[in-house]
Tab-separated table of C-alpha atoms in Angstrom:
chain	number	residue	atom	x	y	z
O	25	UNK	CA	-0.196	0.157	-0.266
O	26	UNK	CA	1.300	3.808	-0.897
O	27	UNK	CA	1.684	5.814	2.001
O	28	UNK	CA	-1.116	8.348	0.408
O	29	UNK	CA	-3.196	5.236	1.126
O	30	UNK	CA	-2.010	4.644	4.583
O	31	UNK	CA	-2.063	7.958	5.418
O	32	UNK	CA	-6.231	8.012	3.832
O	33	UNK	CA	-7.000	5.082	5.611
O	34	UNK	CA	-5.695	6.583	9.066
O	35	UNK	CA	-7.451	9.425	8.768
O	36	UNK	CA	-10.986	7.365	8.274
O	37	UNK	CA	-10.413	6.020	10.994
O	38	UNK	CA	-10.174	8.717	12.923
O	39	UNK	CA	-13.066	10.507	11.828
O	40	UNK	CA	-14.982	6.718	12.858
O	41	UNK	CA	-13.771	7.457	16.364
O	42	UNK	CA	-14.757	10.577	16.658
O	43	UNK	CA	-18.254	10.342	15.222
O	44	UNK	CA	-18.656	7.346	17.641
O	45	UNK	CA	-17.562	9.677	20.554
O	46	UNK	CA	-19.543	12.476	19.832
O	47	UNK	CA	-22.948	10.102	19.465
O	48	UNK	CA	-22.135	9.005	23.255
O	49	UNK	CA	-22.351	12.497	24.495
O	50	UNK	CA	-25.064	12.871	22.956
O	51	UNK	CA	-26.881	10.764	24.001
O	52	UNK	CA	-26.474	11.848	28.202
O	53	UNK	CA	-25.053	10.871	30.799
O	54	UNK	CA	-28.366	8.795	31.985
O	55	UNK	CA	-28.766	7.323	28.755
O	56	UNK	CA	-30.083	3.827	29.321
O	57	UNK	CA	-28.269	2.503	26.272
O	58	UNK	CA	-25.292	3.581	27.849
O	59	UNK	CA	-25.871	1.578	31.319
O	60	UNK	CA	-24.506	4.371	33.476
O	61	UNK	CA	-25.359	6.235	36.861
O	62	UNK	CA	-25.962	9.806	36.596
O	63	UNK	CA	-22.627	11.887	37.821
O	64	UNK	CA	-23.142	12.245	41.026
O	65	UNK	CA	-22.094	16.354	41.910
O	66	UNK	CA	-18.682	17.479	42.390
O	67	UNK	CA	-16.858	20.603	43.053
O	68	UNK	CA	-12.809	21.253	43.824
O	69	UNK	CA	-11.978	24.663	45.903
O	70	UNK	CA	-8.455	25.329	46.471
O	71	UNK	CA	-6.893	22.081	48.117
O	72	UNK	CA	-10.685	20.439	48.880
O	73	UNK	CA	-12.592	18.661	46.508
O	74	UNK	CA	-15.807	17.353	47.338
O	75	UNK	CA	-17.459	14.624	44.948
O	76	UNK	CA	-20.620	12.059	44.985
O	77	UNK	CA	-22.680	14.301	46.910
O	78	UNK	CA	-25.948	13.248	47.689
O	79	UNK	CA	-28.765	14.519	50.435
O	80	UNK	CA	-30.561	10.494	50.881
O	81	UNK	CA	-34.102	10.684	52.273
O	82	UNK	CA	-36.464	8.092	53.458
O	83	UNK	CA	-37.217	5.450	51.160
O	84	UNK	CA	-40.652	5.391	51.480
O	85	UNK	CA	-42.745	7.824	50.497
O	86	UNK	CA	-44.561	9.802	53.017
O	87	UNK	CA	-42.220	8.814	55.896
O	88	UNK	CA	-40.773	11.358	58.666
O	89	UNK	CA	-37.667	10.494	59.910
O	90	UNK	CA	-34.110	11.688	59.036
O	91	UNK	CA	-32.502	12.115	56.140
O	92	UNK	CA	-28.417	12.161	55.550
O	93	UNK	CA	-25.752	13.772	53.098
O	94	UNK	CA	-23.456	11.536	51.596
O	95	UNK	CA	-20.294	12.762	49.928
O	96	UNK	CA	-16.773	12.146	49.900
O	97	UNK	CA	-13.853	14.707	51.174
O	98	UNK	CA	-10.393	14.855	49.784
O	99	UNK	CA	-7.950	17.361	51.555
O	100	UNK	CA	-5.006	18.090	48.572
O	101	UNK	CA	-3.299	20.252	51.192
O	102	UNK	CA	-0.414	19.476	53.225
O	103	UNK	CA	-2.140	20.209	56.856
O	104	UNK	CA	-5.254	18.527	58.110
O	105	UNK	CA	-8.704	20.592	57.288
O	106	UNK	CA	-11.579	19.605	59.583
O	107	UNK	CA	-15.522	19.871	58.454
O	108	UNK	CA	-16.893	22.070	61.002
O	109	UNK	CA	-20.505	22.262	59.722
O	110	UNK	CA	-22.796	20.649	57.075
O	111	UNK	CA	-25.282	23.259	56.028
O	112	UNK	CA	-28.550	23.015	53.479
O	113	UNK	CA	-29.295	27.093	52.469
O	114	UNK	CA	-33.552	27.750	51.629
O	115	UNK	CA	-34.096	25.507	54.612
O	116	UNK	CA	-34.738	25.165	58.434
O	117	UNK	CA	-32.980	21.404	58.706
O	118	UNK	CA	-29.823	20.656	60.752
O	119	UNK	CA	-27.136	18.555	60.415
O	120	UNK	CA	-25.614	16.413	62.639
O	121	UNK	CA	-21.535	15.616	62.203
O	122	UNK	CA	-20.275	12.563	63.738
O	123	UNK	CA	-16.696	10.610	63.463
O	124	UNK	CA	-16.387	7.742	62.132
O	125	UNK	CA	-14.453	6.676	65.637
O	126	UNK	CA	-18.243	8.097	66.721
O	127	UNK	CA	-17.653	11.132	68.367
O	128	UNK	CA	-19.996	14.116	67.389
O	129	UNK	CA	-18.469	17.415	66.357
O	130	UNK	CA	-16.061	18.027	63.464
O	131	UNK	CA	-14.719	15.993	61.167
O	132	UNK	CA	-10.943	15.414	60.268
O	133	UNK	CA	-10.010	15.132	56.719
O	134	UNK	CA	-6.056	14.100	56.501
O	135	UNK	CA	-3.455	16.180	54.579
O	136	UNK	CA	-3.270	14.294	50.828
O	137	UNK	CA	-6.074	12.313	52.257
O	138	UNK	CA	-10.067	11.874	51.763
O	139	UNK	CA	-12.945	11.133	53.983
O	140	UNK	CA	-16.365	9.206	53.019
O	141	UNK	CA	-19.465	10.500	54.708
O	142	UNK	CA	-22.361	8.099	54.652
O	143	UNK	CA	-22.253	4.262	55.446
O	144	UNK	CA	-20.885	1.887	57.530
O	145	UNK	CA	-18.177	2.071	59.435
O	146	UNK	CA	-18.284	5.805	58.363
O	147	UNK	CA	-18.314	9.513	59.214
O	148	UNK	CA	-21.835	10.360	58.891
O	149	UNK	CA	-23.769	13.692	58.413
O	150	UNK	CA	-27.808	13.269	59.673
O	151	UNK	CA	-30.034	15.883	58.459
O	152	UNK	CA	-32.405	15.349	61.753
O	153	UNK	CA	-35.331	16.636	60.352
O	154	UNK	CA	-34.822	15.061	57.221
O	155	UNK	CA	-38.530	16.237	55.721
O	156	UNK	CA	-36.795	19.961	55.761
O	157	UNK	CA	-34.768	18.059	52.593
O	158	UNK	CA	-36.113	18.836	49.646
O	159	UNK	CA	-38.167	16.414	47.711
O	160	UNK	CA	-36.423	13.213	46.230
O	161	UNK	CA	-35.279	14.025	42.018
O	162	UNK	CA	-34.336	18.218	43.264
O	163	UNK	CA	-31.279	19.378	43.363
O	164	UNK	CA	-30.692	20.520	47.083
O	165	UNK	CA	-27.854	23.042	47.928
O	166	UNK	CA	-24.702	21.788	50.438
O	167	UNK	CA	-22.148	23.939	51.986
O	168	UNK	CA	-20.102	22.735	53.769
O	169	UNK	CA	-17.552	24.597	55.774
O	170	UNK	CA	-14.435	23.844	56.126
O	171	UNK	CA	-11.848	25.136	58.840
O	172	UNK	CA	-8.826	26.661	56.270
O	173	UNK	CA	-10.698	26.278	52.816
O	174	UNK	CA	-13.877	27.762	54.471
O	175	UNK	CA	-17.581	27.445	52.875
O	176	UNK	CA	-18.024	24.898	49.272
O	177	UNK	CA	-21.218	24.961	48.196
O	178	UNK	CA	-22.927	22.921	45.666
O	179	UNK	CA	-25.860	20.689	44.004
O	180	UNK	CA	-26.509	17.963	45.158
O	181	UNK	CA	-29.043	15.469	43.710
O	182	UNK	CA	-31.871	13.987	46.315
O	183	UNK	CA	-32.275	10.570	46.465
O	184	UNK	CA	-34.560	8.025	48.427
O	185	UNK	CA	-32.414	5.293	50.031
O	186	UNK	CA	-33.301	2.548	47.796
O	187	UNK	CA	-31.044	0.088	45.367
O	188	UNK	CA	-27.509	1.186	45.780
O	189	UNK	CA	-28.259	4.239	47.766
O	190	UNK	CA	-29.767	1.943	50.475
O	191	UNK	CA	-25.878	1.134	52.104
O	192	UNK	CA	-25.343	5.037	52.364
O	193	UNK	CA	-28.578	6.250	53.627
O	194	UNK	CA	-30.883	6.613	57.287
O	195	UNK	CA	-30.150	4.365	59.547
O	196	UNK	CA	-33.632	4.892	61.177
O	197	UNK	CA	-36.451	3.533	58.719
O	198	UNK	CA	-39.129	4.217	60.057
O	199	UNK	CA	-42.170	1.779	58.961
O	200	UNK	CA	-44.813	2.938	56.378
O	201	UNK	CA	-47.555	4.770	57.240
O	202	UNK	CA	-50.351	1.604	57.983
O	203	UNK	CA	-47.742	-1.155	58.244
O	204	UNK	CA	-48.453	-2.582	61.889
O	205	UNK	CA	-46.819	-6.277	61.460
O	206	UNK	CA	-45.675	-5.943	64.718
O	207	UNK	CA	-49.330	-5.724	66.391
O	208	UNK	CA	-50.308	-8.438	63.788
O	209	UNK	CA	-47.450	-10.977	64.855
O	210	UNK	CA	-48.485	-10.391	68.751
O	211	UNK	CA	-52.455	-11.204	68.375
O	212	UNK	CA	-50.924	-14.175	66.582
O	213	UNK	CA	-49.093	-15.384	69.362
O	214	UNK	CA	-51.447	-14.389	71.944
O	215	UNK	CA	-54.019	-16.270	70.022
O	216	UNK	CA	-51.755	-19.483	69.420
O	217	UNK	CA	-51.363	-19.980	72.686
O	218	UNK	CA	-54.618	-19.790	74.079
O	219	UNK	CA	-55.158	-22.358	72.001
O	220	UNK	CA	-52.144	-24.658	73.242
O	221	UNK	CA	-53.888	-23.923	76.690
O	222	UNK	CA	-57.479	-25.601	75.871
O	223	UNK	CA	-56.017	-28.737	74.778
O	224	UNK	CA	-54.795	-28.335	71.841
O	225	UNK	CA	-51.622	-30.989	71.696
O	226	UNK	CA	-48.582	-29.280	70.027
O	227	UNK	CA	-47.077	-30.909	66.695
O	228	UNK	CA	-43.754	-31.820	66.530
O	229	UNK	CA	-43.844	-31.039	63.102
O	230	UNK	CA	-45.094	-27.046	63.946
O	231	UNK	CA	-41.397	-27.198	65.686
O	232	UNK	CA	-39.029	-28.163	63.218
O	233	UNK	CA	-41.358	-25.609	60.418
O	234	UNK	CA	-40.456	-23.057	62.993
O	235	UNK	CA	-36.411	-23.489	62.801
């Protein structure tokens, strides 16, 4: 193959790759055909980067209970910083911070390190009056107040604690309205005991099934 023909083939290949890339971008971050999750909120200010910021609410509609802020906070500086508070402007919601060790109060972000907020064994940021957070599907402004960088704000998606968000959601999840499984189970237990007192002989099969 001549040198000119090889150059033409390479140029055609480059054009094909470019069109493919542009088509993928045009499909959007949440296109079902791509099979990827939407990008979560992220922002960088000075030495601090915050990514995957979310407000995670109760999994069931109409349930009153705490919500949480989940995020990863990076400190690219050479000295530690503390996350002193998280606020949700435009709401009366208050956020309680707890370090991974279980101590309430500021969360230390080590130099050249990061802190995960949300999930088992990690630091937590609980919105105690969670119903004050934005509705599911909205974007809620969240401000992270750091000791040296100051206020770092961004818009966080509001999602329910379901699917892959469940493990990062609120640890306290009240039962949905109208759900009374405990009362029903108690009533059945008392009824069963009454039958035993009236001479109903318990069967070995029932005992085995209970295990």
